[in-house]
C-alpha cells in the first residue's frame, strides 16, 4: 500500500491486473527527477504497514473492476446496507464491478455482489484532468451487517469546517506493497498516517490540492499505492471516515511525498442527496 507524480506529475492510483487510467498532474519543478532512496518495509508489506486481522476493518470493500477485456482493482467503504463509497476515477468508464465484502483475503470475500454500470453514481462535477470531485457511489443489493461487514461512520455535519491537521488516521487497502511489486496484495493491509495541512500538500501538488482534498505525510515511505484508490482514511480517535484515496506521487509510492485523498466532509450533502445517509 503506497502512493502515485511523474517528473512533472501526480497520478491517481487504482491498479490491478491493469491500471485504472493514470491521471497526471503538475508538481513543483524542483521535485522533478529528485531521487529519494526507498525505505524497506517490514516483511515487504505496505512499507511499515501491517496485516489486517479478521473483522478489524468491517467497512472495507474491495472492487474488482471490469473494463472491456481488462480488469483492475480499487478499494471502497461500506457506508450503508446498500451503499459503497469510492473514487470517481475507479468507476469512470467501467462496465461492471464485483464488490468484495467481509474478508481480509482479497480472493475470498464472505459476500460478493456483481453490479452493472447503471448502479454507479459518479459526482456530476468529476473532472478526470484535474481530479476535482474524485468521488462516486455504488449501489449494491441489501446486505446484512455482522462482525465482518459493517458501515463506517461518516463525519457529522458540524465537522464540515474541521481541517483535521495533525490528527492520526488509518488507511487500508489491498494496493501494491512496494514500488517493485506488479500486483495488488492478497491480504488486506493498513497503515497509520498523520494528516497535514493543505498548504503543505500544495507544495508538491500546487494545481490539484483544493479545499475538497485532505492529505497525509508519508515518512519512512508509509503510504497508499496503486490499487488502494477509493479506499478509506479513518480517524483513529472516533472511527469516522474523513478521506478516500485519490492520488499521490508517480515518482513512486516510497518517495515520502504526500498522499492526497478526497475530503469526505466536502461531500456530505451530496452523499445525503444520493443515498439518504447522514449523521
Tab-separated table of C-alpha atoms in Angstrom:
chain	number	residue	atom	x	y	z
A	1	UNK	CA	0.000	0.000	0.000
A	2	UNK	CA	1.813	3.173	-1.117
A	3	UNK	CA	1.079	6.183	-3.420
A	4	UNK	CA	1.241	7.626	-7.480
A	5	UNK	CA	3.652	12.110	-9.794
A	6	UNK	CA	5.922	11.709	-12.851
A	7	UNK	CA	8.740	14.224	-13.122
A	8	UNK	CA	6.088	16.803	-13.657
A	9	UNK	CA	3.187	14.914	-12.277
A	10	UNK	CA	0.916	13.136	-9.746
A	11	UNK	CA	-1.210	10.145	-10.535
A	12	UNK	CA	-4.484	8.777	-9.264
A	13	UNK	CA	-3.760	5.244	-8.194
A	14	UNK	CA	-6.070	2.452	-8.967
A	15	UNK	CA	-4.426	-0.760	-10.040
A	16	UNK	CA	-4.973	-4.453	-10.523
A	17	UNK	CA	-4.136	-6.648	-13.467
A	18	UNK	CA	-4.392	-3.323	-15.297
A	19	UNK	CA	-4.012	0.260	-14.085
A	20	UNK	CA	-7.081	2.448	-13.957
A	21	UNK	CA	-6.334	5.457	-16.180
A	22	UNK	CA	-3.261	7.060	-14.562
A	23	UNK	CA	-4.240	10.712	-14.321
A	24	UNK	CA	-1.235	13.025	-14.195
A	25	UNK	CA	-0.969	16.465	-12.591
A	26	UNK	CA	1.812	19.009	-12.216
A	27	UNK	CA	4.108	19.137	-9.208
A	28	UNK	CA	6.710	21.713	-8.285
A	29	UNK	CA	9.614	21.791	-10.824
A	30	UNK	CA	12.242	21.372	-8.100
A	31	UNK	CA	10.759	17.962	-7.281
A	32	UNK	CA	11.407	16.652	-10.768
A	33	UNK	CA	13.952	13.879	-11.044
A	34	UNK	CA	14.698	14.028	-7.326
A	35	UNK	CA	15.923	10.668	-6.074
A	36	UNK	CA	14.905	9.585	-2.606
A	37	UNK	CA	16.141	6.154	-1.504
A	38	UNK	CA	13.306	3.716	-0.855
A	39	UNK	CA	12.910	2.551	2.722
A	40	UNK	CA	12.344	-1.161	3.104
A	41	UNK	CA	9.172	-2.138	4.933
A	42	UNK	CA	8.602	-4.883	7.468
A	43	UNK	CA	8.074	-8.210	5.732
A	44	UNK	CA	7.667	-6.398	2.411
A	45	UNK	CA	4.204	-5.026	3.271
A	46	UNK	CA	2.772	-1.515	2.760
A	47	UNK	CA	6.095	-0.198	3.773
A	48	UNK	CA	5.967	-0.215	7.563
A	49	UNK	CA	2.318	-1.216	7.373
A	50	UNK	CA	0.699	-4.298	8.843
A	51	UNK	CA	-1.532	-7.227	8.009
A	52	UNK	CA	-5.151	-6.579	8.974
A	53	UNK	CA	-6.813	-9.009	11.359
A	54	UNK	CA	-10.182	-10.599	10.534
A	55	UNK	CA	-13.037	-8.151	11.198
A	56	UNK	CA	-10.599	-5.307	12.011
A	57	UNK	CA	-11.936	-3.193	9.144
A	58	UNK	CA	-15.513	-4.406	8.573
A	59	UNK	CA	-16.246	-1.338	6.456
A	60	UNK	CA	-13.541	-2.170	3.882
A	61	UNK	CA	-14.729	-3.067	0.385
A	62	UNK	CA	-12.684	-4.479	-2.466
A	63	UNK	CA	-13.719	-3.609	-6.021
A	64	UNK	CA	-12.853	-5.817	-8.972
A	65	UNK	CA	-13.460	-3.579	-11.991
A	66	UNK	CA	-14.278	-4.813	-15.472
A	67	UNK	CA	-13.462	-2.555	-18.427
A	68	UNK	CA	-13.943	-4.340	-21.739
A	69	UNK	CA	-11.500	-7.244	-21.711
A	70	UNK	CA	-9.415	-5.686	-18.951
A	71	UNK	CA	-9.648	-5.776	-15.179
A	72	UNK	CA	-8.437	-3.502	-12.380
A	73	UNK	CA	-8.704	-3.237	-8.607
A	74	UNK	CA	-9.805	-0.464	-6.249
A	75	UNK	CA	-10.952	-0.067	-2.683
A	76	UNK	CA	-14.095	1.386	-1.178
A	77	UNK	CA	-16.011	1.636	2.076
A	78	UNK	CA	-19.395	0.422	3.262
A	79	UNK	CA	-21.476	3.439	4.311
A	80	UNK	CA	-24.891	1.750	4.404
A	81	UNK	CA	-26.677	-1.555	3.811
A	82	UNK	CA	-26.865	-0.736	0.094
A	83	UNK	CA	-24.041	1.723	-0.497
A	84	UNK	CA	-20.297	1.711	-1.190
A	85	UNK	CA	-18.262	4.935	-1.287
A	86	UNK	CA	-15.249	5.066	-3.612
A	87	UNK	CA	-13.310	7.268	-6.049
A	88	UNK	CA	-14.712	8.537	-9.352
A	89	UNK	CA	-11.519	7.582	-11.193
A	90	UNK	CA	-12.140	3.965	-10.155
A	91	UNK	CA	-15.660	3.743	-11.574
A	92	UNK	CA	-15.451	6.081	-14.576
A	93	UNK	CA	-15.982	4.027	-17.737
A	94	UNK	CA	-16.267	0.601	-16.132
A	95	UNK	CA	-18.714	-1.994	-17.466
A	96	UNK	CA	-19.307	-3.855	-14.201
A	97	UNK	CA	-17.932	-4.250	-10.681
A	98	UNK	CA	-17.625	-7.217	-8.334
A	99	UNK	CA	-17.888	-5.865	-4.790
A	100	UNK	CA	-15.991	-7.955	-2.206
A	101	UNK	CA	-17.018	-7.666	1.446
A	102	UNK	CA	-16.234	-9.238	4.807
A	103	UNK	CA	-12.773	-10.758	4.430
A	104	UNK	CA	-9.162	-9.677	4.704
A	105	UNK	CA	-8.254	-12.197	1.979
A	106	UNK	CA	-8.875	-10.455	-1.325
A	107	UNK	CA	-9.898	-13.577	-3.242
A	108	UNK	CA	-12.197	-14.995	-0.547
A	109	UNK	CA	-14.941	-12.481	0.327
A	110	UNK	CA	-17.709	-13.537	2.690
A	111	UNK	CA	-20.171	-11.633	0.487
A	112	UNK	CA	-19.768	-10.789	-3.188
A	113	UNK	CA	-22.095	-8.620	-5.276
A	114	UNK	CA	-21.834	-8.138	-9.031
A	115	UNK	CA	-23.275	-4.826	-10.203
A	116	UNK	CA	-23.588	-3.198	-13.613
A	117	UNK	CA	-22.638	0.353	-14.554
A	118	UNK	CA	-26.191	1.618	-14.017
A	119	UNK	CA	-25.670	1.082	-10.259
A	120	UNK	CA	-22.816	3.606	-10.209
A	121	UNK	CA	-23.270	7.289	-9.343
A	122	UNK	CA	-20.279	9.452	-10.261
A	123	UNK	CA	-20.147	13.010	-8.951
A	124	UNK	CA	-21.563	15.369	-11.569
A	125	UNK	CA	-18.543	17.654	-11.242
A	126	UNK	CA	-15.921	14.928	-11.691
A	127	UNK	CA	-13.019	16.160	-13.812
A	128	UNK	CA	-10.514	13.442	-14.832
A	129	UNK	CA	-7.965	16.038	-15.966
A	130	UNK	CA	-7.725	17.826	-12.635
A	131	UNK	CA	-9.075	15.081	-10.309
A	132	UNK	CA	-11.648	17.527	-8.957
A	133	UNK	CA	-14.624	15.827	-7.258
A	134	UNK	CA	-12.992	12.380	-7.260
A	135	UNK	CA	-15.867	10.593	-5.555
A	136	UNK	CA	-18.557	8.105	-6.541
A	137	UNK	CA	-21.129	5.723	-5.080
A	138	UNK	CA	-22.060	2.135	-5.898
A	139	UNK	CA	-25.481	0.772	-5.018
A	140	UNK	CA	-25.369	-2.893	-4.044
A	141	UNK	CA	-28.127	-5.341	-3.067
A	142	UNK	CA	-29.217	-5.018	0.572
A	143	UNK	CA	-26.502	-6.524	2.755
A	144	UNK	CA	-26.961	-7.656	6.352
A	145	UNK	CA	-24.402	-6.340	8.807
A	146	UNK	CA	-22.291	-8.588	11.035
A	147	UNK	CA	-18.929	-8.547	12.805
A	148	UNK	CA	-17.322	-8.918	9.376
A	149	UNK	CA	-19.406	-6.350	7.456
A	150	UNK	CA	-20.473	-3.023	8.930
A	151	UNK	CA	-20.800	0.592	7.838
A	152	UNK	CA	-18.148	3.141	8.691
A	153	UNK	CA	-19.314	6.353	10.358
A	154	UNK	CA	-19.345	9.452	8.175
A	155	UNK	CA	-18.370	12.755	9.823
A	156	UNK	CA	-21.110	14.784	11.436
A	157	UNK	CA	-22.276	17.873	9.584
A	158	UNK	CA	-20.809	20.127	12.268
A	159	UNK	CA	-17.369	18.764	11.289
A	160	UNK	CA	-17.626	20.460	7.899
A	161	UNK	CA	-15.002	23.084	8.755
A	162	UNK	CA	-12.577	20.742	10.525
A	163	UNK	CA	-9.108	20.600	8.948
A	164	UNK	CA	-8.008	17.536	10.975
A	165	UNK	CA	-4.399	18.747	10.742
A	166	UNK	CA	-2.112	16.585	12.925
A	167	UNK	CA	-4.890	14.087	13.607
A	168	UNK	CA	-3.909	10.434	13.352
A	169	UNK	CA	-5.767	8.295	10.840
A	170	UNK	CA	-5.576	4.819	9.357
A	171	UNK	CA	-5.680	3.915	5.666
A	172	UNK	CA	-6.434	0.392	4.462
A	173	UNK	CA	-6.440	-1.488	1.188
A	174	UNK	CA	-5.098	-4.281	-0.991
A	175	UNK	CA	-2.862	-1.993	-3.045
A	176	UNK	CA	0.723	-2.720	-4.089
A	177	UNK	CA	3.087	-3.327	-1.181
A	178	UNK	CA	6.173	-1.841	-2.878
A	179	UNK	CA	7.205	0.085	-5.964
A	180	UNK	CA	8.712	-3.091	-7.366
A	181	UNK	CA	5.517	-5.099	-6.952
A	182	UNK	CA	3.491	-5.754	-10.112
A	183	UNK	CA	0.282	-6.896	-8.430
A	184	UNK	CA	-2.044	-5.912	-5.621
A	185	UNK	CA	-1.792	-7.593	-2.216
A	186	UNK	CA	-3.579	-10.816	-1.361
A	187	UNK	CA	-4.184	-9.812	2.277
A	188	UNK	CA	-5.665	-6.522	3.458
A	189	UNK	CA	-3.023	-4.065	4.667
A	190	UNK	CA	-3.281	-0.965	6.830
A	191	UNK	CA	-1.041	1.929	7.812
A	192	UNK	CA	-1.170	4.633	10.454
A	193	UNK	CA	-0.871	8.119	8.990
A	194	UNK	CA	-0.844	11.741	10.099
A	195	UNK	CA	-2.922	14.423	8.396
A	196	UNK	CA	-1.062	17.518	7.179
A	197	UNK	CA	-2.312	20.923	6.081
A	198	UNK	CA	-3.442	21.503	2.515
A	199	UNK	CA	-0.893	24.332	2.287
A	200	UNK	CA	1.891	21.840	2.967
A	201	UNK	CA	0.424	19.417	0.438
A	202	UNK	CA	0.183	22.115	-2.262
A	203	UNK	CA	3.972	22.450	-2.210
A	204	UNK	CA	4.006	19.108	-4.017
A	205	UNK	CA	0.707	19.337	-5.933
A	206	UNK	CA	0.119	23.095	-6.413
A	207	UNK	CA	-2.533	22.746	-9.123
A	208	UNK	CA	-4.548	19.881	-7.722
A	209	UNK	CA	-4.964	20.212	-3.966
A	210	UNK	CA	-8.157	22.075	-3.164
A	211	UNK	CA	-10.332	22.563	-0.115
A	212	UNK	CA	-12.088	19.333	-1.120
A	213	UNK	CA	-8.875	17.345	-0.593
A	214	UNK	CA	-7.183	16.094	2.557
A	215	UNK	CA	-3.538	14.982	2.681
A	216	UNK	CA	-1.237	12.860	4.808
A	217	UNK	CA	2.526	12.762	5.212
A	218	UNK	CA	4.384	9.578	4.289
A	219	UNK	CA	7.553	9.417	6.432
A	220	UNK	CA	9.558	6.190	6.265
A	221	UNK	CA	7.718	5.508	2.983
A	222	UNK	CA	4.468	4.585	4.725
A	223	UNK	CA	1.845	5.392	2.099
A	224	UNK	CA	-1.042	4.247	-0.039
A	225	UNK	CA	-0.294	2.903	-3.548
A	226	UNK	CA	-1.749	1.581	-6.817
A	227	UNK	CA	-4.827	-0.481	-6.028
A	228	UNK	CA	-5.713	1.446	-2.858
A	229	UNK	CA	-7.712	4.078	-4.767
A	230	UNK	CA	-11.154	4.750	-3.353
A	231	UNK	CA	-10.277	3.137	-0.041
A	232	UNK	CA	-10.989	4.767	3.320
A	233	UNK	CA	-8.963	7.109	5.517
A	234	UNK	CA	-10.483	6.850	9.006
A	235	UNK	CA	-9.702	8.892	12.120
A	236	UNK	CA	-8.243	6.760	14.872
A	237	UNK	CA	-9.904	8.555	17.782
A	238	UNK	CA	-13.544	8.431	16.647
A	239	UNK	CA	-13.546	5.985	13.687
A	240	UNK	CA	-15.061	8.490	11.238
A	241	UNK	CA	-14.104	8.315	7.562
A	242	UNK	CA	-12.643	11.661	6.554
A	243	UNK	CA	-10.990	10.732	3.252
A	244	UNK	CA	-10.906	8.321	0.333
A	245	UNK	CA	-7.705	7.577	-1.563
A	246	UNK	CA	-7.355	9.764	-4.663
A	247	UNK	CA	-3.788	10.451	-5.840
A	248	UNK	CA	-0.118	10.577	-4.931
A	249	UNK	CA	3.335	10.593	-6.453
A	250	UNK	CA	4.021	8.796	-9.716
A	251	UNK	CA	7.690	9.049	-8.772
A	252	UNK	CA	6.824	6.050	-6.627
A	253	UNK	CA	4.963	5.045	-3.529
A	254	UNK	CA	8.117	5.009	-1.421
A	255	UNK	CA	9.327	8.550	-2.140
A	256	UNK	CA	7.982	10.130	1.076
A	257	UNK	CA	5.838	12.647	-0.830
A	258	UNK	CA	2.325	13.450	0.456
A	259	UNK	CA	-0.669	11.301	-0.400
A	260	UNK	CA	-3.920	13.051	-1.305
A	261	UNK	CA	-7.473	11.959	-0.547
A	262	UNK	CA	-10.934	13.255	-1.388
A	263	UNK	CA	-12.193	15.100	1.717
A	264	UNK	CA	-15.449	13.440	2.780
A	265	UNK	CA	-16.758	16.461	4.719
A	266	UNK	CA	-16.884	18.389	1.434
A	267	UNK	CA	-19.408	15.902	0.056
A	268	UNK	CA	-21.752	15.156	2.967
A	269	UNK	CA	-24.663	16.943	1.292
A	270	UNK	CA	-24.004	15.129	-1.995
A	271	UNK	CA	-23.893	11.749	-0.226
A	272	UNK	CA	-27.114	12.508	1.640
A	273	UNK	CA	-28.847	13.644	-1.556
A	274	UNK	CA	-27.934	10.413	-3.383
A	275	UNK	CA	-28.291	7.885	-0.565
A	276	UNK	CA	-30.256	9.487	2.269
A	277	UNK	CA	-27.346	8.724	4.605
A	278	UNK	CA	-26.217	11.393	7.056
A	279	UNK	CA	-25.353	11.880	10.713
